[in-house]
Amino acid sequence: MHLLLICLVTAILVSSDAKADILLSAPGVPAGTRIAAKVPFTIGYTLPESYKFIFSGIQAKGDTLGAPGCSGTNGNGGQFRLQATVSGGSSSSARAGKIKFRDIQDYNSSPLQTLLISPVAVFKATSTPITIKLEWKGIGNAHKPNGIFNILGEYQKAPPIPTGSLTFASSAWVLEASPNAEGTVTIVRE
């Protein structure tokens, strides 16, 4: 009985160690849908028909078995970098954040690294929704990486639904010149 229990625990531990992933996340991205199973990687995600995305930074933490045979000492694989880019709207503007680890050993031993960007990047729709493009990139060489890599910020799929009510007297009103067209509007009591 004990042998069966030991074999079962060993099988569970071996199967959990065989799969290593860096979980990628961002506001608006369903949890667990973007995963990097190896380094280097470039993984994108699109948020279509969006109203607003505020990109405020990135954060990362994890570990890896290293990269034996690569540059660096003791098989640490040399530099390991994580970068995230956010772009959106009709303009070609994009903002990026980048976290560098000196080497794989630095990545393995570091606490949660957070890089905030200032000022934050705001991508906002005007008269039509916009498409937000997110990209996570890992540069270097790491064997069986594990960890998290997050894009920080806020995401709004659609404008908030108006609530409350307005009351106007029955009359004709002159529209303002900008940004509305010239003319008048008439409010009729129902």
mmCIF file of C-alpha atoms in Angstrom:
data_model
loop_
_atom_site.group_PDB
_atom_site.id
_atom_site.type_symbol
_atom_site.label_atom_id
_atom_site.label_comp_id
_atom_site.label_asym_id
_atom_site.label_seq_id
_atom_site.Cartn_x
_atom_site.Cartn_y
_atom_site.Cartn_z
ATOM 1 C CA MET A 1 0.000 0.000 0.000
ATOM 2 C CA HIS A 2 2.798 2.400 0.920
ATOM 3 C CA LEU A 3 4.613 1.609 -2.328
ATOM 4 C CA LEU A 4 1.467 2.405 -4.326
ATOM 5 C CA LEU A 5 1.058 5.716 -2.471
ATOM 6 C CA ILE A 6 4.712 6.664 -3.044
ATOM 7 C CA CYS A 7 4.432 5.813 -6.771
ATOM 8 C CA LEU A 8 1.276 7.910 -7.072
ATOM 9 C CA VAL A 9 2.840 10.948 -5.340
ATOM 10 C CA THR A 10 6.001 10.613 -7.472
ATOM 11 C CA ALA A 11 3.929 10.449 -10.675
ATOM 12 C CA ILE A 12 2.024 13.594 -9.685
ATOM 13 C CA LEU A 13 5.222 15.480 -8.852
ATOM 14 C CA VAL A 14 6.962 14.389 -12.059
ATOM 15 C CA SER A 15 3.968 15.347 -14.193
ATOM 16 C CA SER A 16 3.687 18.764 -12.523
ATOM 17 C CA ASP A 17 7.437 19.405 -12.974
ATOM 18 C CA ALA A 18 7.335 18.384 -16.647
ATOM 19 C CA LYS A 19 5.066 21.297 -17.542
ATOM 20 C CA ALA A 20 6.460 24.758 -16.934
ATOM 21 C CA ASP A 21 4.895 27.973 -18.138
ATOM 22 C CA ILE A 22 5.055 31.727 -17.776
ATOM 23 C CA LEU A 23 1.473 32.917 -17.354
ATOM 24 C CA LEU A 24 0.854 36.146 -19.277
ATOM 25 C CA SER A 25 -1.898 38.473 -18.153
ATOM 26 C CA ALA A 26 -3.351 41.911 -18.775
ATOM 27 C CA PRO A 27 -6.632 43.728 -18.131
ATOM 28 C CA GLY A 28 -9.265 42.392 -20.553
ATOM 29 C CA VAL A 29 -7.385 39.132 -21.248
ATOM 30 C CA PRO A 30 -9.136 36.018 -19.890
ATOM 31 C CA ALA A 31 -6.976 34.311 -17.242
ATOM 32 C CA GLY A 32 -4.855 31.452 -18.520
ATOM 33 C CA THR A 33 -5.401 32.113 -22.229
ATOM 34 C CA ARG A 34 -1.883 33.407 -22.928
ATOM 35 C CA ILE A 35 1.032 31.234 -21.836
ATOM 36 C CA ALA A 36 4.716 31.141 -22.785
ATOM 37 C CA ALA A 37 6.062 27.580 -22.603
ATOM 38 C CA LYS A 38 9.613 28.430 -23.699
ATOM 39 C CA VAL A 39 12.016 31.339 -24.027
ATOM 40 C CA PRO A 40 12.460 33.208 -26.325
ATOM 41 C CA PHE A 41 8.804 34.018 -27.061
ATOM 42 C CA THR A 42 6.609 36.662 -28.662
ATOM 43 C CA ILE A 43 2.895 36.357 -27.920
ATOM 44 C CA GLY A 44 0.189 38.826 -28.917
ATOM 45 C CA TYR A 45 -3.432 39.426 -28.013
ATOM 46 C CA THR A 46 -6.031 41.768 -29.534
ATOM 47 C CA LEU A 47 -8.869 43.504 -27.699
ATOM 48 C CA PRO A 48 -11.272 44.534 -30.514
ATOM 49 C CA GLU A 49 -14.095 47.084 -30.229
ATOM 50 C CA SER A 50 -12.550 48.713 -27.165
ATOM 51 C CA TYR A 51 -13.330 52.019 -25.523
ATOM 52 C CA LYS A 52 -10.266 52.639 -23.347
ATOM 53 C CA PHE A 53 -7.014 51.008 -22.199
ATOM 54 C CA ILE A 54 -4.640 52.580 -19.676
ATOM 55 C CA PHE A 55 -1.136 51.046 -19.710
ATOM 56 C CA SER A 56 0.634 51.761 -16.422
ATOM 57 C CA GLY A 57 3.503 49.244 -16.310
ATOM 58 C CA ILE A 58 4.616 45.620 -16.157
ATOM 59 C CA GLN A 59 5.607 43.112 -13.505
ATOM 60 C CA ALA A 60 7.339 39.737 -13.536
ATOM 61 C CA LYS A 61 8.568 36.952 -11.280
ATOM 62 C CA GLY A 62 9.542 33.376 -11.830
ATOM 63 C CA ASP A 63 12.204 30.732 -12.049
ATOM 64 C CA THR A 64 13.768 28.433 -14.589
ATOM 65 C CA LEU A 65 16.117 25.477 -14.693
ATOM 66 C CA GLY A 66 18.617 27.721 -16.487
ATOM 67 C CA ALA A 67 20.124 27.398 -19.916
ATOM 68 C CA PRO A 68 23.107 25.023 -19.815
ATOM 69 C CA GLY A 69 25.678 25.518 -22.524
ATOM 70 C CA CYS A 70 24.667 29.106 -23.237
ATOM 71 C CA SER A 71 26.586 32.297 -22.627
ATOM 72 C CA GLY A 72 27.068 33.307 -19.042
ATOM 73 C CA THR A 73 28.608 31.528 -16.111
ATOM 74 C CA ASN A 74 27.401 28.333 -14.480
ATOM 75 C CA GLY A 75 24.857 27.769 -17.244
ATOM 76 C CA ASN A 76 22.844 30.829 -16.285
ATOM 77 C CA GLY A 77 22.110 31.753 -19.911
ATOM 78 C CA GLY A 78 23.224 35.374 -19.843
ATOM 79 C CA GLN A 79 20.725 38.236 -19.803
ATOM 80 C CA PHE A 80 17.028 37.538 -19.628
ATOM 81 C CA ARG A 81 14.636 40.327 -20.642
ATOM 82 C CA LEU A 82 10.874 40.661 -20.590
ATOM 83 C CA GLN A 83 9.146 43.381 -22.584
ATOM 84 C CA ALA A 84 5.506 44.326 -23.122
ATOM 85 C CA THR A 85 4.115 46.653 -25.772
ATOM 86 C CA VAL A 86 0.623 48.160 -25.958
ATOM 87 C CA SER A 87 -0.721 50.007 -28.997
ATOM 88 C CA GLY A 88 -4.143 51.061 -30.171
ATOM 89 C CA GLY A 89 -6.331 53.511 -31.985
ATOM 90 C CA SER A 90 -5.869 55.085 -35.385
ATOM 91 C CA SER A 91 -2.432 56.440 -34.555
ATOM 92 C CA SER A 92 0.658 54.292 -34.641
ATOM 93 C CA SER A 93 1.514 55.246 -31.068
ATOM 94 C CA ALA A 94 2.742 52.452 -28.825
ATOM 95 C CA ARG A 95 4.261 52.312 -25.366
ATOM 96 C CA ALA A 96 6.606 49.642 -24.099
ATOM 97 C CA GLY A 97 7.903 48.574 -20.726
ATOM 98 C CA LYS A 98 10.997 46.408 -20.251
ATOM 99 C CA ILE A 99 12.356 44.496 -17.254
ATOM 100 C CA LYS A 100 15.933 43.167 -17.467
ATOM 101 C CA PHE A 101 17.368 40.437 -15.302
ATOM 102 C CA ARG A 102 21.174 40.250 -15.164
ATOM 103 C CA ASP A 103 20.959 36.514 -15.855
ATOM 104 C CA ILE A 104 18.792 33.490 -15.191
ATOM 105 C CA GLN A 105 20.054 33.266 -11.593
ATOM 106 C CA ASP A 106 18.907 36.871 -11.063
ATOM 107 C CA TYR A 107 15.472 35.966 -12.497
ATOM 108 C CA ASN A 108 15.263 32.930 -10.189
ATOM 109 C CA SER A 109 16.189 34.831 -7.023
ATOM 110 C CA SER A 110 14.443 38.182 -7.597
ATOM 111 C CA PRO A 111 11.257 39.144 -5.779
ATOM 112 C CA LEU A 112 8.324 40.376 -7.843
ATOM 113 C CA GLN A 113 9.747 43.047 -10.173
ATOM 114 C CA THR A 114 7.411 45.946 -11.027
ATOM 115 C CA LEU A 115 8.147 48.680 -13.541
ATOM 116 C CA LEU A 116 5.659 51.571 -13.628
ATOM 117 C CA ILE A 117 5.674 53.949 -16.585
ATOM 118 C CA SER A 118 5.113 57.662 -16.127
ATOM 119 C CA PRO A 119 3.069 59.174 -17.482
ATOM 120 C CA VAL A 120 0.729 56.272 -18.106
ATOM 121 C CA ALA A 121 -0.262 55.614 -21.716
ATOM 122 C CA VAL A 122 -3.964 56.150 -22.394
ATOM 123 C CA PHE A 123 -5.552 54.691 -25.530
ATOM 124 C CA LYS A 124 -9.116 56.003 -25.834
ATOM 125 C CA ALA A 125 -11.815 55.756 -28.498
ATOM 126 C CA THR A 126 -13.419 58.902 -29.853
ATOM 127 C CA SER A 127 -16.463 58.393 -32.079
ATOM 128 C CA THR A 128 -15.783 54.714 -32.910
ATOM 129 C CA PRO A 129 -14.322 51.853 -30.862
ATOM 130 C CA ILE A 130 -10.616 51.059 -31.255
ATOM 131 C CA THR A 131 -8.544 47.891 -31.326
ATOM 132 C CA ILE A 132 -5.951 47.465 -28.575
ATOM 133 C CA LYS A 133 -2.934 45.288 -29.368
ATOM 134 C CA LEU A 134 -0.924 43.705 -26.555
ATOM 135 C CA GLU A 135 2.404 41.941 -26.973
ATOM 136 C CA TRP A 136 4.536 40.060 -24.448
ATOM 137 C CA LYS A 137 8.118 39.254 -25.400
ATOM 138 C CA GLY A 138 10.787 37.196 -23.635
ATOM 139 C CA ILE A 139 14.354 37.480 -24.850
ATOM 140 C CA GLY A 140 17.150 35.165 -23.771
ATOM 141 C CA ASN A 141 17.287 31.420 -23.296
ATOM 142 C CA ALA A 142 15.621 29.599 -20.431
ATOM 143 C CA HIS A 143 14.885 25.902 -19.929
ATOM 144 C CA LYS A 144 11.406 25.142 -18.498
ATOM 145 C CA PRO A 145 10.537 28.699 -17.406
ATOM 146 C CA ASN A 146 7.945 29.243 -14.727
ATOM 147 C CA GLY A 147 6.340 32.406 -13.468
ATOM 148 C CA ILE A 148 4.102 35.364 -14.227
ATOM 149 C CA PHE A 149 4.455 38.312 -16.589
ATOM 150 C CA ASN A 150 1.719 40.943 -16.269
ATOM 151 C CA ILE A 151 0.772 44.045 -18.204
ATOM 152 C CA LEU A 152 -0.611 46.486 -15.624
ATOM 153 C CA GLY A 153 -3.401 48.962 -16.262
ATOM 154 C CA GLU A 154 -7.123 49.351 -16.758
ATOM 155 C CA TYR A 155 -9.415 48.203 -19.566
ATOM 156 C CA GLN A 156 -12.885 49.374 -20.512
ATOM 157 C CA LYS A 157 -14.718 47.387 -23.194
ATOM 158 C CA ALA A 158 -17.552 49.892 -23.661
ATOM 159 C CA PRO A 159 -18.510 53.297 -22.267
ATOM 160 C CA PRO A 160 -20.565 53.178 -19.097
ATOM 161 C CA ILE A 161 -24.321 53.027 -19.625
ATOM 162 C CA PRO A 162 -25.875 56.411 -18.807
ATOM 163 C CA THR A 163 -28.019 56.442 -15.696
ATOM 164 C CA GLY A 164 -30.382 59.010 -14.264
ATOM 165 C CA SER A 165 -32.477 61.497 -16.197
ATOM 166 C CA LEU A 166 -32.352 65.037 -17.563
ATOM 167 C CA THR A 167 -35.197 67.530 -17.528
ATOM 168 C CA PHE A 168 -35.518 70.314 -20.110
ATOM 169 C CA ALA A 169 -38.236 72.866 -20.712
ATOM 170 C CA SER A 170 -39.968 72.681 -24.111
ATOM 171 C CA SER A 171 -38.090 75.097 -26.346
ATOM 172 C CA ALA A 172 -35.504 75.505 -29.093
ATOM 173 C CA TRP A 173 -31.809 75.490 -28.154
ATOM 174 C CA VAL A 174 -28.778 76.634 -30.134
ATOM 175 C CA LEU A 175 -26.076 73.995 -30.531
ATOM 176 C CA GLU A 176 -22.503 74.926 -29.625
ATOM 177 C CA ALA A 177 -20.019 75.363 -32.461
ATOM 178 C CA SER A 178 -17.415 72.790 -31.459
ATOM 179 C CA PRO A 179 -17.387 69.813 -31.546
ATOM 180 C CA ASN A 180 -21.067 69.742 -32.614
ATOM 181 C CA ALA A 181 -22.435 70.933 -35.922
ATOM 182 C CA GLU A 182 -24.154 74.324 -36.172
ATOM 183 C CA GLY A 183 -27.931 74.427 -35.892
ATOM 184 C CA THR A 184 -30.687 74.196 -33.363
ATOM 185 C CA VAL A 185 -32.349 71.393 -31.528
ATOM 186 C CA THR A 186 -35.966 71.397 -30.448
ATOM 187 C CA ILE A 187 -37.087 69.575 -27.325
ATOM 188 C CA VAL A 188 -40.685 68.510 -27.360
ATOM 189 C CA ARG A 189 -42.410 67.344 -24.203
ATOM 190 C CA GLU A 190 -43.826 63.823 -24.618
#
